[in-house]
């Protein structure tokens, strides 16, 4: 079983549209995992039917027992996140601001404060409309993605792939370069970098590639909307050469992407477009590389 | 020399875990006494953020000289690791622990 992770560094490059297209091309060979949990949207294209859901706990939340609390205000004084609100002299925890650091519980003279595991949302095992296993998650309001959640989603996807003997796990990776991305990349056999010819597209590509390189993972790059700024596209191609990153393809700007999206489809399901052929070639090439 | 592995089990035949910070287990092999010691990494793997640096702390407490793993530590854990002096070898993510040890001994693993 091989794990392919798609990341971009910058948002809006077309990462998820491309991941969903690869998922469609992979068909029954792939288990799909959406680790871009902060802004999960692959379900819009893959229209999964949820088969199993479970609560997910990550981090902690302070809770004040009002029967014990003497309203002394020590917790309010020490909280560095301004997460203790005072309403009519009653101290309560602002759940959106609390980071669960435990400082308040430590200074509370009457032990009225305890930390409880924080329920951040749910994770799901689903079947996509193409009848593929799909592991994804939905965060609650104000909750953030974590390395832990990403690791969990990936582990479940890998278990399913092993159980049902699917050769590939295809992961829609998290944005940025922080903990969730480290977690997305860890254990990957190949990374697809999706970028666009803009200043921030290249900048964020370089940043995230540092991490990929450090992890010694083979990488290939797709330059999406490549004809919008040929100068930048050439600059990206130069960078790919320098770093020995496989240049998988240029995808010219194509309105079929949006058209497909408004039909809740991927671009490879729209007939008569050149992008479809290119993506088919990319999928073949990736399979060849990681064989 | 004490050699630590990131693994999915406690035996020589156990699979390696490619992950560093959120590995299932650390297994430490003491070459002098031929003893294997297994540490369940559940608590660190359950951290929402910053599993890597905490895992470095565990390795440091285990007094490992060498770590063998899959991808290696991320940015922050890598910095912490440098200060501990533990040498890290990567590329063993798809091996068993025994295969990883042999690969290390024959010098075919890459130094992080």
Coordinates of C-alpha atoms in Angstrom, one line a residue:
Chain A
X1 CA 0.0 0.0 0.0
X2 CA 1.4 3.4 -1.0
X3 CA 0.4 6.7 0.4
X4 CA 0.2 9.7 -1.9
X5 CA -0.2 13.1 -0.3
X6 CA -1.3 16.3 -2.2
X7 CA -0.3 19.6 -0.7
X8 CA 0.1 23.1 -1.9
X9 CA 1.4 25.5 0.8
X10 CA -0.8 28.2 -0.6
X11 CA -4.6 28.0 -0.6
X12 CA -6.6 28.4 -3.8
X13 CA -4.2 26.7 -6.1
X14 CA -6.7 23.9 -7.0
X15 CA -5.3 21.3 -4.7
X16 CA -8.6 19.8 -3.7
X17 CA -10.1 19.9 -7.2
X18 CA -7.0 18.0 -8.4
X19 CA -7.0 15.5 -5.5
X20 CA -10.7 14.8 -6.1
X21 CA -9.9 14.2 -9.8
X22 CA -7.1 11.8 -9.0
X23 CA -9.5 10.1 -6.6
X24 CA -12.0 9.6 -9.5
X25 CA -9.2 8.3 -11.8
X26 CA -8.0 6.0 -9.1
X27 CA -11.5 4.5 -8.7
X28 CA -11.6 1.3 -6.6
X29 CA -7.8 1.3 -6.2
X30 CA -7.9 4.2 -3.7
X31 CA -8.9 5.0 -0.2
X32 CA -9.4 8.8 0.0
X33 CA -8.5 10.8 3.1
X34 CA -9.3 14.5 3.6
X35 CA -6.8 15.9 6.0
X36 CA -7.5 19.5 5.0
X37 CA -9.9 19.5 7.9
X38 CA -9.9 23.3 8.6
X39 CA -11.7 23.8 5.3
X40 CA -12.8 20.4 4.3
X41 CA -14.6 20.5 1.0
X42 CA -13.7 17.4 -0.9
X43 CA -17.0 15.9 0.2
X44 CA -18.8 18.4 -2.1
X45 CA -17.2 16.8 -5.1
X46 CA -17.2 13.2 -3.8
X47 CA -20.7 13.3 -2.2
X48 CA -20.0 10.7 0.4
X49 CA -22.6 8.7 2.3
X50 CA -21.5 8.5 5.9
X51 CA -21.3 4.9 7.2
X52 CA -19.7 5.6 10.6
X53 CA -19.1 8.7 12.8
X54 CA -17.3 9.2 16.0
X55 CA -16.6 12.1 18.3
X56 CA -13.1 13.4 18.2
X57 CA -11.3 14.8 21.3
X58 CA -8.2 16.9 20.9
X59 CA -6.7 19.3 23.5
X60 CA -8.4 20.2 26.7
X61 CA -10.9 22.8 28.1
X62 CA -11.0 24.3 31.6
X63 CA -14.3 23.9 33.4
X64 CA -15.2 25.8 36.6
X65 CA -17.5 24.0 39.1
X66 CA -19.7 26.8 40.3
X67 CA -20.7 24.9 43.5
X68 CA -17.1 25.1 44.7
X69 CA -15.9 28.4 43.1
X70 CA -15.5 31.3 45.6
X71 CA -15.2 33.8 42.7
X72 CA -11.8 34.9 44.0
X73 CA -10.7 35.9 40.5
X74 CA -7.2 34.2 40.6
X75 CA -8.0 32.3 37.4
X76 CA -8.9 35.6 35.7
X77 CA -5.6 37.2 36.8
X78 CA -3.4 34.5 35.4
X79 CA -5.1 33.5 32.1
X80 CA -3.0 34.5 29.2
X81 CA -5.7 33.9 26.7
X82 CA -8.3 36.2 28.3
X83 CA -10.5 33.1 28.5
X84 CA -12.1 33.8 31.8
X85 CA -15.2 35.9 31.5
X86 CA -16.9 37.6 34.5
X87 CA -20.6 37.9 34.3
X88 CA -22.3 39.6 37.3
X89 CA -19.3 38.5 39.4
X90 CA -19.5 34.9 38.2
X91 CA -16.4 33.5 36.6
X92 CA -16.9 31.3 33.6
X93 CA -14.7 29.9 30.9
X94 CA -14.9 31.2 27.4
X95 CA -14.8 28.0 25.4
X96 CA -13.6 29.6 22.2
X97 CA -10.6 31.3 23.9
X98 CA -9.5 28.6 26.3
X99 CA -6.4 26.8 25.2
X100 CA -6.6 24.2 28.0
X101 CA -3.1 25.1 29.4
X102 CA -4.3 24.3 32.9
X103 CA -2.8 27.4 34.6
X104 CA -6.1 28.4 36.1
X105 CA -6.6 24.9 37.6
X106 CA -3.2 25.1 39.1
X107 CA -3.7 28.4 40.9
X108 CA -7.3 27.8 42.0
X109 CA -7.2 27.7 45.8
X110 CA -10.3 25.6 46.2
X111 CA -9.7 23.2 43.2
X112 CA -12.9 24.3 41.5
X113 CA -11.3 24.0 38.0
X114 CA -10.6 20.8 36.1
X115 CA -9.5 20.3 32.5
X116 CA -11.7 18.0 30.4
X117 CA -10.9 16.6 27.0
X118 CA -12.2 19.0 24.3
X119 CA -14.7 17.6 21.8
X120 CA -13.6 19.3 18.6
X121 CA -15.9 17.6 16.1
X122 CA -16.5 14.3 14.4
X123 CA -14.6 12.0 12.1
X124 CA -16.3 9.9 9.5
X125 CA -15.9 6.8 7.4
X126 CA -17.9 7.2 4.3
X127 CA -18.5 5.8 0.8
X128 CA -18.0 8.3 -2.0
X129 CA -20.5 8.3 -4.9
X130 CA -17.9 6.2 -6.7
X131 CA -18.1 3.7 -3.9
X132 CA -14.7 4.3 -2.5
X133 CA -13.8 4.4 1.2
X134 CA -13.5 8.0 2.3
X135 CA -12.2 9.1 5.7
X136 CA -12.9 12.7 6.7
X137 CA -13.8 14.9 9.6
X138 CA -15.9 17.9 10.5
X139 CA -14.7 20.4 13.1
X140 CA -17.0 22.3 15.4
X141 CA -17.2 26.0 15.4
X142 CA -13.9 27.6 16.4
X143 CA -12.1 24.3 16.7
X144 CA -8.9 23.9 14.8
X145 CA -7.2 21.1 13.0
X146 CA -4.3 19.3 14.7
X147 CA -1.5 16.9 14.0
X148 CA -3.4 14.5 16.1
X149 CA -6.6 14.6 14.0
X150 CA -4.6 14.4 10.7
X151 CA -2.7 11.3 12.1
X152 CA -6.0 9.7 13.1
X153 CA -7.7 10.3 9.7
X154 CA -4.6 8.9 7.9
X155 CA -4.3 5.9 10.2
X156 CA -8.0 4.9 9.7
X157 CA -7.6 5.3 5.9
X158 CA -4.5 3.1 6.0
X159 CA -6.2 0.4 8.0
X160 CA -9.1 0.3 5.5
X161 CA -6.6 0.2 2.6
X162 CA -4.9 -2.8 4.2
X163 CA -8.1 -4.6 5.1
X164 CA -9.6 -4.2 1.7
X165 CA -6.3 -4.5 -0.2
X166 CA -6.5 -1.2 -1.9
X167 CA -3.1 -0.2 -3.3
X168 CA -3.3 3.5 -2.7
X169 CA -4.2 6.0 0.0
X170 CA -4.8 9.4 -1.5
X171 CA -4.5 12.2 1.0
X172 CA -5.8 15.8 0.6
X173 CA -3.1 17.4 2.8
X174 CA -3.4 20.3 5.2
X175 CA -2.4 23.9 4.3
X176 CA 0.6 25.7 5.5
X177 CA 3.8 24.2 7.1
X178 CA 2.8 23.6 10.7
X179 CA 1.9 20.6 12.8
X180 CA -1.0 19.3 10.6
X181 CA 1.2 19.4 7.5
X182 CA 4.1 17.6 9.3
X183 CA 1.5 15.0 10.3
X184 CA 0.1 14.8 6.7
X185 CA 3.5 14.2 5.2
X186 CA 4.8 11.7 7.7
X187 CA 4.8 8.2 6.2
X188 CA 4.0 9.4 2.6
X189 CA 5.5 7.6 -0.3
X190 CA 5.0 10.4 -2.8
X191 CA 4.0 14.1 -2.6
X192 CA 2.1 16.0 -5.3
X193 CA 2.7 19.7 -4.9
X194 CA 0.0 21.8 -6.5
X195 CA 1.0 25.4 -7.2
X196 CA 0.0 28.4 -9.3
X197 CA 2.2 31.0 -11.1
X198 CA 1.9 33.8 -8.5
X199 CA 4.4 35.3 -6.1
X200 CA 2.8 33.6 -3.1
X201 CA 2.2 30.4 -5.0
X202 CA 6.0 30.0 -5.6
X203 CA 6.9 31.4 -2.1
X204 CA 4.6 28.9 -0.3
X205 CA 5.8 26.1 -2.6
X206 CA 9.4 26.7 -1.6
X207 CA 8.4 26.8 2.1
X208 CA 6.5 23.6 2.1
X209 CA 9.0 21.8 -0.1
X210 CA 11.7 22.4 2.6
X211 CA 9.6 20.1 4.8
X212 CA 9.1 17.5 2.0
X213 CA 12.8 17.5 1.3
X214 CA 13.7 17.1 5.0
X215 CA 11.5 14.1 5.1
X216 CA 13.2 12.6 2.0
X217 CA 9.9 12.1 0.2
X218 CA 9.8 12.0 -3.6
X219 CA 7.8 14.9 -5.0
X220 CA 6.2 16.0 -8.2
X221 CA 4.7 19.3 -9.0
X222 CA 1.6 20.4 -11.0
X223 CA 1.6 24.0 -12.0
X224 CA -2.1 24.9 -12.2
X225 CA -3.4 27.9 -14.2
X226 CA 0.0 27.9 -15.8
X227 CA -0.8 30.2 -18.7
X228 CA -1.9 33.1 -16.4
X229 CA 1.6 34.2 -15.8
X230 CA 4.2 32.6 -18.1
X231 CA 7.1 34.4 -16.5
X232 CA 6.2 33.0 -13.0
X233 CA 5.6 29.6 -14.5
X234 CA 9.1 29.6 -15.9
X235 CA 10.5 30.7 -12.6
X236 CA 8.7 27.7 -10.9
X237 CA 10.0 25.3 -13.5
X238 CA 13.5 26.6 -12.8
X239 CA 13.0 26.0 -9.1
X240 CA 11.7 22.4 -9.8
X241 CA 14.9 21.7 -11.8
X242 CA 17.2 23.0 -9.1
X243 CA 15.5 20.9 -6.5
X244 CA 15.1 17.8 -8.6
X245 CA 11.3 17.9 -8.2
X246 CA 9.5 16.0 -11.0
X247 CA 7.5 18.5 -13.2
X248 CA 4.3 16.5 -13.6
X249 CA 2.5 18.9 -15.8
X250 CA 1.3 22.4 -16.5
X251 CA -2.5 22.8 -16.4
X252 CA -3.7 25.8 -18.4
X253 CA -6.5 27.9 -17.0
X254 CA -9.8 26.2 -17.9
X255 CA -13.3 27.2 -17.1
X256 CA -14.4 23.6 -17.2
X257 CA -13.0 23.4 -13.7
X258 CA -15.6 25.8 -12.4
X259 CA -18.3 24.3 -14.6
X260 CA -17.6 20.8 -13.2
X261 CA -17.6 22.2 -9.7
X262 CA -21.0 23.8 -10.0
X263 CA -22.3 20.3 -11.1
X264 CA -20.6 18.8 -8.0
X265 CA -18.3 16.9 -10.4
X266 CA -14.6 16.7 -11.0
X267 CA -13.0 18.0 -14.2
X268 CA -12.1 14.4 -15.3
X269 CA -15.9 13.7 -15.5
X270 CA -16.5 16.5 -18.0
X271 CA -16.0 15.3 -21.5
X272 CA -13.9 17.0 -24.2
X273 CA -11.3 18.8 -22.3
X274 CA -7.6 18.7 -22.5
X275 CA -7.2 18.9 -18.7
X276 CA -8.8 15.5 -18.4
X277 CA -6.2 13.9 -20.6
X278 CA -3.4 15.6 -18.7
X279 CA -4.7 14.4 -15.4
X280 CA -5.0 10.9 -16.6
X281 CA -1.4 11.0 -17.7
X282 CA -0.4 12.4 -14.3
X283 CA -2.1 9.6 -12.5
X284 CA -0.4 7.0 -14.7
X285 CA 3.0 8.7 -14.1
X286 CA 2.5 8.8 -10.3
X287 CA 1.6 5.1 -10.2
X288 CA 4.7 4.4 -12.3
X289 CA 7.0 6.4 -10.0
X290 CA 5.9 4.8 -6.8
X291 CA 5.8 1.3 -8.1
Chain B
X1 CA 25.2 1.6 22.2
X2 CA 21.4 2.1 22.7
X3 CA 19.4 2.2 19.5
X4 CA 15.9 3.4 19.4
X5 CA 13.3 2.5 16.8
X6 CA 9.9 3.9 16.0
X7 CA 7.7 0.9 15.7
X8 CA 4.2 -0.5 15.6
X9 CA 5.0 -3.4 18.0
X10 CA 7.5 -4.7 20.5
X11 CA 9.1 -7.6 18.6
X12 CA 12.1 -7.7 16.2
X13 CA 9.5 -8.8 13.5
X14 CA 7.3 -5.8 14.3
X15 CA 6.8 -3.3 11.5
X16 CA 8.5 0.1 11.8
X17 CA 6.3 3.2 12.2
X18 CA 7.2 5.8 9.6
X19 CA 6.1 8.5 12.0
X20 CA 8.4 10.0 14.5
X21 CA 6.4 12.1 17.1
X22 CA 3.2 10.1 16.8
X23 CA 4.8 6.7 16.5
X24 CA 2.9 3.9 18.3
X25 CA 6.0 2.7 20.2
X26 CA 9.6 3.4 20.8
X27 CA 11.7 0.3 21.2
X28 CA 15.2 0.6 22.6
X29 CA 17.8 -2.1 21.9
X30 CA 20.8 -2.1 24.2
X31 CA 23.6 -3.7 22.2
X32 CA 25.6 -4.4 25.3
X33 CA 23.0 -6.3 27.2
X34 CA 21.0 -7.4 24.1
X35 CA 17.8 -6.2 25.9
X36 CA 14.8 -4.7 24.2
X37 CA 12.8 -2.1 26.1
X38 CA 9.4 -1.0 24.8
X39 CA 7.8 2.4 25.5
X40 CA 4.1 2.9 24.6
X41 CA 4.0 6.4 23.0
X42 CA 0.2 6.7 23.4
X43 CA 0.4 9.8 25.6
X44 CA 2.5 11.8 23.2
X45 CA 0.5 10.6 20.1
X46 CA -2.6 12.0 21.9
X47 CA -1.2 15.5 22.1
X48 CA -3.1 17.8 19.8
X49 CA 0.1 19.7 18.8
X50 CA 3.8 19.4 19.3
X51 CA 4.1 15.6 19.5
X52 CA 7.6 15.8 18.0
X53 CA 9.4 17.7 20.6
X54 CA 7.8 15.7 23.4
X55 CA 9.0 12.5 21.7
X56 CA 12.5 13.9 21.7
X57 CA 12.2 14.3 25.4
X58 CA 11.2 10.6 25.8
X59 CA 14.2 9.5 23.7
X60 CA 16.5 11.7 25.8
X61 CA 15.2 10.1 29.0
X62 CA 15.7 6.7 27.5
X63 CA 19.4 7.7 26.9
X64 CA 19.3 6.5 23.3
X65 CA 22.4 7.1 21.2
X66 CA 20.8 6.5 17.9
X67 CA 17.2 6.8 16.5
X68 CA 16.1 4.8 13.5
X69 CA 12.8 5.9 11.9
X70 CA 10.9 6.6 8.7
X71 CA 10.8 10.2 7.7
X72 CA 12.5 11.8 10.7
X73 CA 11.5 14.7 12.9
X74 CA 9.9 17.9 11.8
X75 CA 11.3 21.4 12.1
X76 CA 11.0 21.9 15.9
X77 CA 11.6 18.3 16.9
X78 CA 14.7 18.3 14.7
X79 CA 16.1 21.3 16.5
X80 CA 15.5 19.6 19.9
X81 CA 17.1 16.5 18.6
X82 CA 20.3 18.3 17.7
X83 CA 20.7 19.5 21.3
X84 CA 20.3 15.9 22.7
X85 CA 23.2 14.6 20.5
X86 CA 21.0 11.6 19.4
X87 CA 21.9 10.6 15.9
X88 CA 18.9 10.1 13.6
X89 CA 18.8 7.7 10.7
X90 CA 15.8 7.7 8.3
X91 CA 14.3 5.7 5.4
X92 CA 13.3 2.6 7.4
X93 CA 9.5 3.3 7.4
X94 CA 8.5 0.3 5.4
X95 CA 10.9 -2.2 7.1
X96 CA 10.5 -4.5 10.1
X97 CA 12.6 -3.6 13.1
X98 CA 15.1 -6.3 12.4
X99 CA 15.5 -5.2 8.7
X100 CA 15.9 -1.6 10.0
X101 CA 18.6 -2.7 12.4
X102 CA 20.5 -4.7 9.7
X103 CA 20.2 -1.8 7.3
X104 CA 21.6 0.6 9.9
X105 CA 24.5 -1.8 10.6
X106 CA 25.4 -2.1 7.0
X107 CA 25.3 1.6 6.6
X108 CA 22.5 1.7 4.1
X109 CA 20.2 4.1 6.0
X110 CA 20.5 7.8 5.4
X111 CA 21.6 10.1 8.2
X112 CA 19.0 12.8 8.9

